[in-house]
């Protein structure tokens, strides 16, 4: 849309295991020498993990520029504007994964707040003051959903069982289920 390839810091933190705070630091300070730029080339990326998995080249294939949700990426190119029937230069902002955008919409933006988001999965989304974790949860991820926060999640594995339980609780089972299963 803008001609600029960037990643969402939230997505990079939660799905790519990057340090969502570090990836937002300015890697291209004009005053830095070539050696300093090389040292910070993969700032925030999980290079130890990549090395252990023998996939270090992955760091060079992912977008180097990272922006927080809501940051302006740039303006629409002439071609994108024409395709979308919008004025050239219309601002394009960085988005994020659906559940994390939902957290912001629900007002879950301070440490110790939790929300429940249900869609294709079932998420218990918790903001933590420190990047800490607990047994049975994923995270904590630094920089999600917003740069100054830490995020932990749980509950995804219960979705199917919970939906089935609710269905069975409120609907009669005459042995002729829509899903083709029947008790005999």
Short mmCIF file of C-alpha atoms in Angstrom, two decimals, residues 25-88:
data_model
loop_
_atom_site.label_atom_id
_atom_site.label_comp_id
_atom_site.label_asym_id
_atom_site.label_seq_id
_atom_site.Cartn_x
_atom_site.Cartn_y
_atom_site.Cartn_z
CA UNK A 25 14.53 1.06 19.01
CA UNK A 26 16.00 3.03 16.12
CA UNK A 27 18.52 0.71 14.45
CA UNK A 28 19.60 3.18 11.77
CA UNK A 29 21.12 6.08 13.65
CA UNK A 30 23.01 8.06 11.03
CA UNK A 31 25.84 8.70 13.47
CA UNK A 32 26.47 5.00 14.06
CA UNK A 33 29.37 3.48 12.17
CA UNK A 34 29.10 0.37 10.01
CA UNK A 35 30.28 -1.86 12.86
CA UNK A 36 27.58 -0.53 15.25
CA UNK A 37 24.87 -0.95 12.58
CA UNK A 38 25.96 -4.56 12.04
CA UNK A 39 25.76 -5.26 15.80
CA UNK A 40 22.21 -3.89 15.98
CA UNK A 41 21.05 -5.36 12.66
CA UNK A 42 18.89 -7.98 14.39
CA UNK A 43 18.00 -6.04 17.54
CA UNK A 44 15.18 -7.73 19.44
CA UNK A 45 15.20 -10.86 17.28
CA UNK A 46 15.59 -14.26 18.99
CA UNK A 47 18.97 -15.00 17.42
CA UNK A 48 19.86 -17.68 20.02
CA UNK A 49 16.68 -19.55 19.10
CA UNK A 50 17.34 -19.14 15.38
CA UNK A 51 20.88 -20.44 15.86
CA UNK A 52 19.71 -23.44 17.93
CA UNK A 53 17.25 -24.32 15.14
CA UNK A 54 19.84 -23.61 12.43
CA UNK A 55 17.60 -20.97 10.83
CA UNK A 56 19.66 -17.83 11.41
CA UNK A 57 18.91 -16.65 7.86
CA UNK A 58 15.26 -16.19 8.88
CA UNK A 59 16.22 -12.92 10.60
CA UNK A 60 17.14 -11.48 7.18
CA UNK A 61 13.85 -12.57 5.58
CA UNK A 62 11.51 -10.87 8.04
CA UNK A 63 10.84 -7.12 7.82
CA UNK A 64 13.59 -5.15 9.53
CA UNK A 65 11.42 -2.11 10.23
CA UNK A 66 8.95 -2.59 13.05
CA UNK A 67 6.17 -0.23 14.13
CA UNK A 68 3.71 -0.26 17.00
CA UNK A 69 0.00 -0.62 16.32
CA UNK A 70 -1.37 2.77 15.32
CA UNK A 71 1.94 4.18 14.07
CA UNK A 72 1.81 5.74 10.61
CA UNK A 73 3.57 3.61 7.99
CA UNK A 74 3.21 6.16 5.21
CA UNK A 75 0.81 7.36 2.55
CA UNK A 76 -0.96 5.32 -0.12
CA UNK A 77 0.96 5.02 -3.36
CA UNK A 78 -0.68 6.24 -6.59
CA UNK A 79 -1.39 2.65 -7.63
CA UNK A 80 -2.89 1.60 -4.27
CA UNK A 81 -4.96 4.80 -4.11
CA UNK A 82 -6.33 4.12 -7.58
CA UNK A 83 -7.17 0.49 -6.71
CA UNK A 84 -8.90 1.53 -3.49
CA UNK A 85 -10.55 4.66 -4.89
CA UNK A 86 -8.90 6.79 -2.20
CA UNK A 87 -6.75 9.91 -2.48
CA UNK A 88 -3.01 9.29 -2.97
#
